PDB file of C-alpha atoms in Angstrom:
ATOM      1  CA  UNK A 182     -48.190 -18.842   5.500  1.00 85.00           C
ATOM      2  CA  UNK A 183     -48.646 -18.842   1.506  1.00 90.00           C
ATOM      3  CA  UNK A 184     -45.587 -19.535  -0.079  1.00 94.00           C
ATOM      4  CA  UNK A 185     -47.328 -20.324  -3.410  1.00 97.00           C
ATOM      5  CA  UNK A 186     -50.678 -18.620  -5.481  1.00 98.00           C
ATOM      6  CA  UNK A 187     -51.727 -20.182  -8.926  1.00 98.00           C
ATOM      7  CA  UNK A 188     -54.781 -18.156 -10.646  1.00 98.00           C
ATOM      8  CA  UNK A 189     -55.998 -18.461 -13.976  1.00 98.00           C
ATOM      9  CA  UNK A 190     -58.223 -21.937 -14.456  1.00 98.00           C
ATOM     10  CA  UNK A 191     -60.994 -22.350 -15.592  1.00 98.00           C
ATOM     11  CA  UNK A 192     -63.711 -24.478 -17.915  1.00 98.00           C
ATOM     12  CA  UNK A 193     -62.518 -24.202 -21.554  1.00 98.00           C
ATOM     13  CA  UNK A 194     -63.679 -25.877 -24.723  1.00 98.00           C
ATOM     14  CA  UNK A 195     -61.168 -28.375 -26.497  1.00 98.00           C
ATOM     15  CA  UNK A 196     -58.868 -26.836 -28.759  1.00 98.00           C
ATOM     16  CA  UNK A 197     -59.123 -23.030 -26.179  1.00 98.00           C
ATOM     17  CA  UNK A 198     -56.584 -21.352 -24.583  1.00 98.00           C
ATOM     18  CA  UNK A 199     -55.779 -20.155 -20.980  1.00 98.00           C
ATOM     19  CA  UNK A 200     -52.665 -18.514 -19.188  1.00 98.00           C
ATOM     20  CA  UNK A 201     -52.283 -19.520 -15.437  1.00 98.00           C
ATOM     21  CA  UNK A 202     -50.168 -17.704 -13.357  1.00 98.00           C
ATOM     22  CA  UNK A 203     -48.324 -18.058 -10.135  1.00 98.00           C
ATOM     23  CA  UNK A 204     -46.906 -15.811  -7.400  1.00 97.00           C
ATOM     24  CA  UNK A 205     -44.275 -16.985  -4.776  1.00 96.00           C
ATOM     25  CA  UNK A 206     -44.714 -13.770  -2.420  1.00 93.00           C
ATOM     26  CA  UNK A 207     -42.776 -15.096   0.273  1.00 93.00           C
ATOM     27  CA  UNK A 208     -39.461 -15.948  -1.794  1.00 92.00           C
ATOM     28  CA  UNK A 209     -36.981 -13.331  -1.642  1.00 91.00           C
ATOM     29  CA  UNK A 210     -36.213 -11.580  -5.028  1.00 91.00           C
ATOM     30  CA  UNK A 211     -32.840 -13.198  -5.350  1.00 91.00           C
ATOM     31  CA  UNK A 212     -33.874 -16.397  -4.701  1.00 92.00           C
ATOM     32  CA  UNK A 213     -36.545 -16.502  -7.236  1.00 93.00           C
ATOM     33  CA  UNK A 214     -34.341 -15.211  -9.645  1.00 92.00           C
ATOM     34  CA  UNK A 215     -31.932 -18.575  -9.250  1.00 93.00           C
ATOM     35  CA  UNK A 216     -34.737 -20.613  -8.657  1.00 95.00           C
ATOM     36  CA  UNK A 217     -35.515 -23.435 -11.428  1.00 97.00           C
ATOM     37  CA  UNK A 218     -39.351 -22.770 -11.742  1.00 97.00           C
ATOM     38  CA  UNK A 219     -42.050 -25.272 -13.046  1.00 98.00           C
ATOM     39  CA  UNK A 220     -45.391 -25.858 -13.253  1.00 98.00           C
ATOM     40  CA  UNK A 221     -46.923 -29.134 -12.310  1.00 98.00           C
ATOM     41  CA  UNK A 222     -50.633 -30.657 -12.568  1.00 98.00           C
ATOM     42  CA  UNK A 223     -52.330 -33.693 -10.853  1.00 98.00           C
ATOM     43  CA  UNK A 224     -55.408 -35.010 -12.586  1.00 97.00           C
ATOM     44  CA  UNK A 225     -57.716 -37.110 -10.392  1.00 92.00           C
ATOM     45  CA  UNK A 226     -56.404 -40.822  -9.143  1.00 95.00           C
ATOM     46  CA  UNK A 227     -53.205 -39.560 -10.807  1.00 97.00           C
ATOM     47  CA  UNK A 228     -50.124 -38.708  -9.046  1.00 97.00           C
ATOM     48  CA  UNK A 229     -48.471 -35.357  -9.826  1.00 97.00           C
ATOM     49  CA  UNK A 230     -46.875 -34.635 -12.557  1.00 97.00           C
ATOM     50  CA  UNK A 231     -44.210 -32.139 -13.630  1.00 98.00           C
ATOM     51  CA  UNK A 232     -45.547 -30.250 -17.102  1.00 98.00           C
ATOM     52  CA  UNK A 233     -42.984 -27.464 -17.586  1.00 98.00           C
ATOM     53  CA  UNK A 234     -39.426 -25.645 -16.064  1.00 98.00           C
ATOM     54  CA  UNK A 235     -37.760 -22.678 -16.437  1.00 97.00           C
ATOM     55  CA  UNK A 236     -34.517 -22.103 -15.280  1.00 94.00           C
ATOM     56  CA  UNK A 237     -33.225 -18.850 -14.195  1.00 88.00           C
ATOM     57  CA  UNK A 238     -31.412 -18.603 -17.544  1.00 86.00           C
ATOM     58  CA  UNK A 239     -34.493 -19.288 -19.296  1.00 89.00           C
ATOM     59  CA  UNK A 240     -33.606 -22.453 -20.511  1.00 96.00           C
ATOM     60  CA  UNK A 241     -37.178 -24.615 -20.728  1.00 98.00           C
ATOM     61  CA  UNK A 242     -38.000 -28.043 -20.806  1.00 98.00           C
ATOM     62  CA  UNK A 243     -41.572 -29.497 -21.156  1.00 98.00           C
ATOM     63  CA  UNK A 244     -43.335 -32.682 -20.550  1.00 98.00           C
ATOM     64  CA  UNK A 245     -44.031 -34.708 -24.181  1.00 98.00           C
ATOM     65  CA  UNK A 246     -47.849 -34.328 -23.541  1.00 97.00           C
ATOM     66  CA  UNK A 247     -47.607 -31.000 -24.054  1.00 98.00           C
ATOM     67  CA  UNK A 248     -44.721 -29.725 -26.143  1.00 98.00           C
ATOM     68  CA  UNK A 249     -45.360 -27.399 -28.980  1.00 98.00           C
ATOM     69  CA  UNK A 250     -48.902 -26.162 -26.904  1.00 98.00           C
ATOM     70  CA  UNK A 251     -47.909 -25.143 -23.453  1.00 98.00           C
ATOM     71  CA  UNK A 252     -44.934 -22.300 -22.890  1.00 98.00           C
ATOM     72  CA  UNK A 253     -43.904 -21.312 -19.149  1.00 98.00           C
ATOM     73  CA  UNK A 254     -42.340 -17.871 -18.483  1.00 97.00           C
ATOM     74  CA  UNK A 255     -41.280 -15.710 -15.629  1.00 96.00           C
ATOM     75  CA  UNK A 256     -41.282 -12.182 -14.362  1.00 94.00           C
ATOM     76  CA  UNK A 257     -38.578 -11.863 -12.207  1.00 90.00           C
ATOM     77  CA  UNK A 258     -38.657  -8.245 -10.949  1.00 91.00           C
ATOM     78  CA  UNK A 259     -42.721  -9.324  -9.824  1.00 94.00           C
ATOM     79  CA  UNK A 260     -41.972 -13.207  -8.872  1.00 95.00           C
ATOM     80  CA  UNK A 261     -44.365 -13.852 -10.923  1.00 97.00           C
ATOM     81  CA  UNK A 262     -44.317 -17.743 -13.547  1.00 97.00           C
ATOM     82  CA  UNK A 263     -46.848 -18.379 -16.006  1.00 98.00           C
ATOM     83  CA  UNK A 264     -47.979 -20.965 -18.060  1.00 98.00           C
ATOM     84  CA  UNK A 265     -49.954 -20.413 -21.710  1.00 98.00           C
ATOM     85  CA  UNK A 266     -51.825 -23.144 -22.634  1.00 98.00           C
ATOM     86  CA  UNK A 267     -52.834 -23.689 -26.248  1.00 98.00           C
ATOM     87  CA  UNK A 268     -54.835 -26.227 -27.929  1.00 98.00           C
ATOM     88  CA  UNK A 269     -55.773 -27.582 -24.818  1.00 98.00           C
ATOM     89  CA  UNK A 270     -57.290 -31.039 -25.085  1.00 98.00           C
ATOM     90  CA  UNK A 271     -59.820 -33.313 -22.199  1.00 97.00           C
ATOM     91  CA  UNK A 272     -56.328 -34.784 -21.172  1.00 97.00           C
ATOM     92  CA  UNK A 273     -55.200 -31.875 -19.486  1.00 98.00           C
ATOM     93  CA  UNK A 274     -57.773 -31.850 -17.030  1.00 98.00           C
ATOM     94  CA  UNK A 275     -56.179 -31.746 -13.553  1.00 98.00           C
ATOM     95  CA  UNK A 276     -55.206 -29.259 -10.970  1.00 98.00           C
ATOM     96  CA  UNK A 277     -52.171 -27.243 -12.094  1.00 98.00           C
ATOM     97  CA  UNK A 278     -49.530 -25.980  -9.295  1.00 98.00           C
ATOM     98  CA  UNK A 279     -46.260 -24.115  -9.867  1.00 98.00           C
ATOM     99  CA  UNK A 280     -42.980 -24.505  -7.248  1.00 98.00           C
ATOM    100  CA  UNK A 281     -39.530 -24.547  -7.244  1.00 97.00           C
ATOM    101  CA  UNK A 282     -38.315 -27.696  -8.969  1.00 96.00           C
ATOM    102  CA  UNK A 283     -36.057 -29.918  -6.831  1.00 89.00           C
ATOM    103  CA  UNK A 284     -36.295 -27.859  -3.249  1.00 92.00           C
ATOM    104  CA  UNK A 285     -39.662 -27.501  -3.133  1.00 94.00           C
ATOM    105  CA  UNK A 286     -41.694 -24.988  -1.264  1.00 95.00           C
ATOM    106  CA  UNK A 287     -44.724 -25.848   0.764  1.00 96.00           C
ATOM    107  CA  UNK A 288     -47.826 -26.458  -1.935  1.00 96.00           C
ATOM    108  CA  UNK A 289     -50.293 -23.670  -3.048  1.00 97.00           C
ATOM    109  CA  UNK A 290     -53.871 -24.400  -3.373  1.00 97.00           C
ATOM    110  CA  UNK A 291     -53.814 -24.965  -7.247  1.00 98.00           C
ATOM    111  CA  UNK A 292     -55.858 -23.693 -10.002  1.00 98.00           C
ATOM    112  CA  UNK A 293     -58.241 -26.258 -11.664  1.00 98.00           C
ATOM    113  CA  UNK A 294     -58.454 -26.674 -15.161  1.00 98.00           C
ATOM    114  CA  UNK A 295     -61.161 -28.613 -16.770  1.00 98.00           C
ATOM    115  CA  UNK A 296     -61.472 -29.160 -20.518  1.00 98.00           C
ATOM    116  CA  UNK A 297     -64.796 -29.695 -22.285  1.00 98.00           C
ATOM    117  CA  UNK A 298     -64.569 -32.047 -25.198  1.00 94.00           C
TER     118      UNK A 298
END
């Protein structure tokens, strides 16, 4: 049973852009729409790491590596969250996940992003 779908990594040059996106299609409407959202990334021999949130009232709040380059967002009427990356640098090589911050659902696959310098 998916819970969780990320799309959208890829291999971009330092200083490019990409826009990852995640579905949850097995989370009732309602409960995505008062779920806190966020996106998280695990580079290799690193532990996981929590990169962005959304709240349901849109309120955000971003890791300091990344401030001022990434934004999250949501769709709620398509349970969709996204992240845009800007400016992206080597660093934020890693495999990027979304989930429901603090009740977690099971873990999607990923997306991998990889970063050329």
């Amino acid at each position: 049973q998916v819970y969780l779908v990320e799309s959208g990594g890829g291999l971009v040059q330092a200083g490019g852009s990409l826009r990852l996106s995640c579905k949850a299609p097995r989370m009732i409407t309602s409960t995505f729409n008062s779920a806190i959202m966020g996106w998280y990334r695990q580079a290799p021999g690193k532990q996981r790491e929590l990169v962005a949130t959304m709240t349901h009232g849109r309120d955000t709040t971003y890791a300091e590596s990344v401030k001022g380059r990434f934004a999250i967002s949501r769709d709620s009427s398509r349970k969709m969250t996204y992240l845009q990356m800007n400016d992206l640098k080597p660093e934020d090589t890693a495999v990027y996940y979304c989930n429901r911050v603090n009740q977690e659902l099971p873990w999607g696959q990923g997306t991998q992003v990889t970063v050329a310098s």
